[in-house]
XYZ file of C-alpha atoms in Angstrom:
419
model
C -59.911 25.392 157.280
C -59.633 21.915 158.626
C -60.023 21.055 162.092
C -56.384 20.138 162.133
C -55.454 23.318 160.812
C -57.724 25.091 163.250
C -55.987 26.240 166.079
C -59.456 26.959 167.967
C -60.951 23.812 167.100
C -61.470 22.123 170.498
C -63.196 25.085 171.742
C -65.731 24.925 169.005
C -67.091 22.352 171.225
C -69.514 23.921 174.103
C -69.167 21.618 176.588
C -64.998 21.350 176.208
C -65.205 25.319 176.475
C -67.106 25.167 179.683
C -64.898 22.548 181.237
C -61.762 24.622 180.259
C -63.462 27.865 181.574
C -64.266 25.828 184.980
C -60.602 24.490 184.697
C -59.231 27.936 184.641
C -61.498 29.243 187.473
C -60.942 26.276 189.706
C -56.654 26.997 189.042
C -57.472 30.932 189.941
C -58.903 29.782 193.191
C -56.510 27.235 194.185
C -53.192 29.269 193.562
C -55.125 32.494 195.304
C -55.540 30.184 198.224
C -51.979 28.520 198.096
C -50.255 32.016 198.107
C -52.393 33.257 200.957
C -51.790 30.194 202.972
C -48.298 29.556 202.286
C -46.921 33.366 202.638
C -48.856 34.057 205.831
C -47.978 30.246 207.403
C -44.204 30.976 206.894
C -44.519 34.773 208.212
C -46.146 33.318 211.372
C -43.863 30.504 212.106
C -40.559 31.160 210.248
C -40.145 27.332 209.262
C -39.351 25.827 205.846
C -40.692 22.787 206.764
C -44.218 24.043 207.524
C -44.397 24.653 203.526
C -43.325 21.013 203.150
C -45.984 19.927 205.678
C -48.866 21.915 203.688
C -47.760 19.644 200.535
C -47.749 16.366 202.329
C -51.205 17.320 203.927
C -52.921 17.299 200.171
C -50.836 14.650 199.197
C -51.563 11.867 202.006
C -55.210 11.769 201.118
C -54.735 12.360 197.031
C -52.382 9.499 196.629
C -54.564 7.182 199.176
C -57.689 8.038 197.399
C -56.719 8.221 193.371
C -57.259 5.069 193.158
C -60.852 5.120 194.445
C -61.488 8.060 192.272
C -60.372 6.285 189.254
C -62.681 3.279 189.949
C -65.262 5.793 190.574
C -64.726 7.746 187.487
C -65.198 4.192 185.662
C -68.157 3.158 187.575
C -69.973 5.870 187.995
C -71.542 9.222 185.885
C -67.771 11.677 185.587
C -69.826 14.564 185.865
C -71.832 13.835 188.899
C -68.643 13.157 190.555
C -67.378 16.445 189.671
C -70.209 18.385 190.880
C -70.208 16.326 194.259
C -66.688 17.238 194.864
C -67.008 21.056 193.966
C -70.075 21.276 196.265
C -67.917 20.158 199.193
C -64.921 22.191 197.831
C -66.537 25.488 198.427
C -67.098 25.648 202.322
C -63.026 25.166 202.733
C -61.700 28.644 202.380
C -64.533 29.879 204.410
C -62.977 27.266 207.378
C -59.466 28.983 206.142
C -61.197 32.759 206.844
C -62.391 31.272 209.980
C -58.792 30.208 211.399
C -56.749 32.945 210.664
C -59.872 35.457 211.778
C -59.792 33.685 215.248
C -55.646 33.521 215.105
C -55.806 37.431 214.519
C -57.867 38.073 217.723
C -56.061 35.500 219.811
C -58.622 33.086 220.666
C -56.328 30.229 219.097
C -52.411 29.762 219.187
C -50.146 29.064 216.317
C -50.092 25.354 216.755
C -53.852 25.136 216.474
C -53.415 27.714 212.996
C -51.267 25.243 211.584
C -53.081 22.255 212.526
C -56.064 23.489 211.164
C -54.625 24.663 207.914
C -53.273 21.181 207.710
C -56.680 19.932 208.188
C -58.264 21.849 205.893
C -55.656 20.702 202.856
C -56.025 17.560 203.862
C -59.887 17.860 203.120
C -58.790 19.608 199.903
C -56.499 16.444 198.861
C -59.415 14.229 199.545
C -62.117 16.057 197.209
C -59.051 16.080 194.732
C -58.171 12.192 194.737
C -62.023 11.816 193.519
C -62.422 14.985 191.288
C -59.091 14.949 189.145
C -59.421 11.281 187.954
C -63.222 12.165 186.724
C -62.177 15.798 185.243
C -59.184 14.075 183.523
C -60.970 11.287 182.006
C -64.252 13.544 180.954
C -62.203 15.877 178.182
C -61.728 12.931 175.540
C -65.678 12.457 175.312
C -65.944 16.173 174.846
C -64.247 16.218 171.345
C -62.980 14.134 168.412
C -60.003 11.932 168.843
C -58.472 13.860 165.797
C -58.780 16.941 168.139
C -56.819 15.197 171.282
C -53.629 17.055 170.535
C -55.370 20.371 170.426
C -57.544 19.892 173.516
C -54.774 19.018 175.587
C -53.169 21.973 174.407
C -56.182 24.661 175.076
C -56.732 22.512 178.592
C -52.884 23.082 179.432
C -53.693 26.705 178.287
C -56.732 27.277 180.598
C -54.812 25.864 183.677
C -51.743 27.924 183.061
C -53.819 31.158 182.608
C -55.235 30.295 186.079
C -51.096 29.883 187.625
C -50.185 32.974 185.878
C -52.856 35.296 187.484
C -53.891 33.285 190.565
C -50.694 33.603 192.438
C -50.410 37.555 190.967
C -53.818 38.439 191.842
C -53.268 36.442 195.664
C -49.896 38.379 196.269
C -51.686 41.783 195.353
C -54.879 40.583 197.208
C -52.702 39.776 200.471
C -51.003 42.813 200.222
C -53.710 45.196 199.552
C -56.824 43.346 200.817
C -55.893 41.044 203.534
C -55.687 37.495 203.644
C -60.143 37.621 204.989
C -61.359 39.179 202.197
C -58.907 37.218 199.761
C -59.975 34.068 201.053
C -63.723 35.311 200.733
C -63.160 35.714 197.020
C -61.663 32.279 196.854
C -65.043 30.731 197.699
C -66.716 32.744 195.037
C -64.855 31.341 192.635
C -65.371 27.649 193.768
C -68.826 28.544 193.725
C -68.908 29.453 190.053
C -66.984 26.224 189.486
C -69.855 24.860 190.614
C -72.236 26.231 188.516
C -69.956 25.604 185.531
C -70.199 21.967 186.070
C -73.887 22.313 186.170
C -74.069 23.627 182.795
C -73.005 20.810 181.241
C -75.128 18.578 178.840
C -76.219 15.037 180.432
C -74.352 12.513 178.833
C -73.616 8.444 179.387
C -70.094 6.929 179.804
C -68.928 3.283 178.659
C -68.456 1.083 182.181
C -66.263 -0.853 183.296
C -66.838 -4.553 182.849
C -65.961 -6.218 186.233
C -67.351 -4.986 189.822
C -64.226 -6.496 191.371
C -62.645 -3.272 192.940
C -59.229 -5.143 193.319
C -59.374 -6.469 189.724
C -60.387 -3.043 188.494
C -57.839 -0.982 189.997
C -54.910 -3.806 189.022
C -56.194 -3.237 185.088
C -54.925 0.706 185.457
C -51.367 -0.371 186.684
C -51.438 -3.514 184.290
C -52.247 -1.245 181.324
C -49.655 1.324 182.340
C -46.785 -1.127 182.899
C -46.681 -2.391 179.604
C -47.280 0.512 177.525
C -44.121 1.692 177.509
C -44.696 5.340 176.257
C -47.391 5.552 179.092
C -44.727 4.326 181.637
C -41.894 6.217 180.538
C -44.078 9.605 180.359
C -45.392 9.212 183.933
C -42.412 8.184 185.368
C -40.101 10.749 183.787
C -42.603 13.731 185.015
C -43.220 11.833 188.027
C -39.437 12.218 189.263
C -38.530 15.701 187.520
C -41.333 17.468 189.603
C -40.580 15.370 192.568
C -37.164 16.498 192.964
C -36.766 19.373 190.568
C -39.681 21.708 191.520
C -38.991 24.631 193.579
C -42.549 26.513 193.798
C -42.774 25.523 197.547
C -39.626 27.173 198.370
C -40.714 30.553 196.822
C -41.793 32.237 199.751
C -38.511 31.854 201.209
C -37.106 33.135 198.031
C -39.161 36.068 197.933
C -39.064 36.714 202.212
C -35.482 36.115 202.981
C -33.303 35.783 199.461
C -34.626 38.428 196.914
C -36.560 40.101 199.681
C -39.233 41.274 197.470
C -42.432 40.666 200.177
C -46.061 39.138 198.540
C -46.360 40.997 195.735
C -42.935 39.569 194.566
C -44.127 36.005 195.418
C -47.079 36.658 193.564
C -45.004 37.032 190.377
C -42.308 34.772 191.185
C -45.101 32.263 191.405
C -46.513 33.267 188.110
C -43.635 33.216 186.018
C -43.472 29.717 185.377
C -46.810 29.874 183.772
C -46.304 33.170 181.954
C -43.258 31.388 179.936
C -45.761 28.347 179.774
C -48.401 30.530 178.553
C -46.365 31.733 175.301
C -45.181 28.012 174.764
C -48.460 27.008 175.080
C -49.962 29.518 172.509
C -47.346 28.519 170.048
C -48.122 24.890 170.365
C -51.654 25.465 168.908
C -50.083 25.793 165.584
C -46.821 24.166 165.631
C -48.009 20.804 168.402
C -44.810 18.848 169.290
C -46.203 15.420 168.626
C -43.528 14.841 165.899
C -40.652 13.580 167.343
C -42.928 13.707 170.518
C -40.198 11.677 172.846
C -37.254 13.630 171.641
C -39.213 16.850 172.314
C -40.056 15.545 176.049
C -36.555 14.432 176.854
C -35.252 17.897 175.760
C -38.234 19.573 177.432
C -37.303 18.138 180.592
C -33.547 18.531 180.524
C -34.525 22.384 180.218
C -36.281 22.227 183.150
C -33.566 21.144 185.165
C -31.273 23.410 183.690
C -33.367 26.391 184.304
C -33.807 25.180 187.801
C -29.962 25.331 188.712
C -30.045 29.040 186.785
C -32.818 29.815 189.446
C -30.933 28.695 192.433
C -28.032 30.538 191.956
C -29.516 34.027 190.668
C -29.878 36.807 193.417
C -31.181 39.268 190.688
C -35.137 39.237 190.484
C -35.177 39.729 186.626
C -32.958 36.702 185.850
C -34.915 34.882 188.462
C -38.458 35.572 186.904
C -36.808 34.604 183.503
C -34.925 31.310 184.884
C -38.594 30.438 186.093
C -40.379 31.793 182.996
C -38.157 29.504 181.328
C -38.880 26.168 183.556
C -42.742 26.729 182.743
C -41.663 26.927 178.738
C -40.158 23.641 179.032
C -43.020 21.843 181.456
C -45.263 22.951 179.082
C -44.173 20.869 176.216
C -43.635 17.749 178.090
C -47.568 18.402 179.704
C -49.026 18.406 176.424
C -46.986 15.387 175.065
C -47.814 13.477 178.308
C -51.541 14.602 178.062
C -51.654 13.612 174.356
C -50.521 10.104 175.175
C -53.177 9.572 178.281
C -56.020 10.666 176.051
C -55.012 8.403 173.068
C -53.793 5.177 174.268
C -56.206 3.805 177.261
C -59.221 2.187 176.292
C -62.781 4.116 176.781
C -63.563 2.460 179.684
C -60.088 2.523 181.340
C -59.510 6.289 180.797
C -60.363 7.082 184.992
C -58.571 4.520 186.394
C -55.588 5.272 183.878
C -55.957 8.906 184.823
C -55.745 7.887 188.605
C -52.512 6.207 188.265
C -51.138 8.972 186.581
C -52.654 11.491 189.120
C -51.601 9.443 192.122
C -47.855 9.250 190.688
C -47.449 12.521 189.046
C -49.981 15.196 190.396
C -49.320 14.312 193.813
C -45.451 14.641 192.915
C -46.090 18.612 193.303
C -47.327 17.793 196.959
C -44.574 15.181 197.753
C -42.337 17.469 195.895
C -43.317 20.284 198.280
C -42.517 18.261 201.504
C -38.939 17.288 200.025
C -38.042 21.047 199.105
C -39.090 22.017 202.636
C -37.489 19.088 204.280
C -34.291 19.740 202.018
C -34.132 23.374 202.610
C -34.519 22.748 206.507
C -31.220 20.782 206.454
C -29.422 21.566 203.359
C -30.134 25.270 203.160
C -32.789 26.888 200.456
C -30.481 27.481 197.381
C -28.538 23.997 197.940
C -31.585 21.924 197.896
C -32.596 24.030 194.680
C -29.166 22.831 193.062
C -29.903 19.350 194.361
C -33.198 19.134 192.475
C -32.342 20.318 189.211
C -28.953 17.833 189.300
C -31.517 14.777 189.854
C -33.555 16.165 186.875
C -30.542 16.365 184.352
C -29.560 12.446 185.683
C -33.247 11.057 185.113
C -33.014 12.604 181.924
C -29.786 10.779 180.873
C -31.010 7.747 182.193
C -34.253 8.165 180.230
C -32.683 8.887 177.129
C -30.765 5.912 177.228
C -33.245 3.292 177.958
C -36.115 4.764 175.474
C -34.310 4.839 172.256
C -36.974 2.950 170.383
C -39.605 5.887 171.162
C -37.897 8.421 169.373
C -39.269 7.551 165.953
C -42.937 7.176 167.640
C -45.814 9.212 165.998
C -48.008 9.539 169.419
C -51.015 10.396 167.742
C -51.405 6.825 165.893
C -51.484 5.165 169.253
C -49.632 1.720 167.279
C -48.938 -1.267 169.465
C -45.455 -0.342 168.540
C -44.731 1.535 171.409
C -46.053 -1.156 173.536
């Protein structure tokens, strides 16, 4: 069986497997913590805006520092940066444990609890600003070029598996073990991530040619701006996630609309990734790289359609189906975009391109959470979700009209035809 026919080809490389397991554990830890914090804070305050402020608190440092993180990823050793970031991430859930504990015994009030949580989330955003560019730009060095699409699929499977298990586990742990025990488990998972990264073989990486920080950061922007398929892939995902995502509003749907409690919230939060995981398994054998741009546009359009279905549903099973389908659609666009971002940037620029992508796309999840919380406060939860789905459809229509020349591109070739 040739590597191209082997669905497990990328996983046969030891360090890539370690990084994939690390991503699973890290995602698991972050999502358990997210469920605990978001649901608990909404229960205490009953204010949708608090959910948006959690996203904003993480987005501000992440956006501010991502470019620096990309510069550091291309300037210094990526694995060392990841170790340092994880070392400082381990204590954060312990601080959250202390905040909820002192609030529970009446030593601090709601305002102190809220601002303390925002401060911890701000710290997490700071760590992500440096960690994500290094982690993203490391993966292409762990496997051969011909396995990038297979590697992107397994990377996303590892992430989506964590996103499935994390919320469900977080919901059940919150319901049956309580906040404090659950947060201690997050610290244990982050410690495992730190150990896994230390198991990677030592390696060196191509370095950037200039020490000028401004010039170095500008190179990443210039590359994206002149490479059309990269620019449109980032822009399409940015806008659809920024306006179309409903994840931040799920505590409201679980508590006030569907009335399914923290266990139901875990199911709702996991549903998109259940759909994504089944899709990803299929994509290991049938990658979406042929007619990739058409596939990406159709997938984002499907994301908008099922977001609208979720908005109008008042049935738990229909809501779970709609969310699962948003995840299935999103997974296709993720594989296409990750393959593009691994193939086209030069080796010594991958950190900065990953940083720009992260600054605009990854942070759009947190900014989207703020937008969702703000819209839900003033428009209502259902109308805010409808608005997001409609914006996504408009963006797809504009992209379809502006990018006809990308429909026939084979993204695995990395040719100048898409520049």
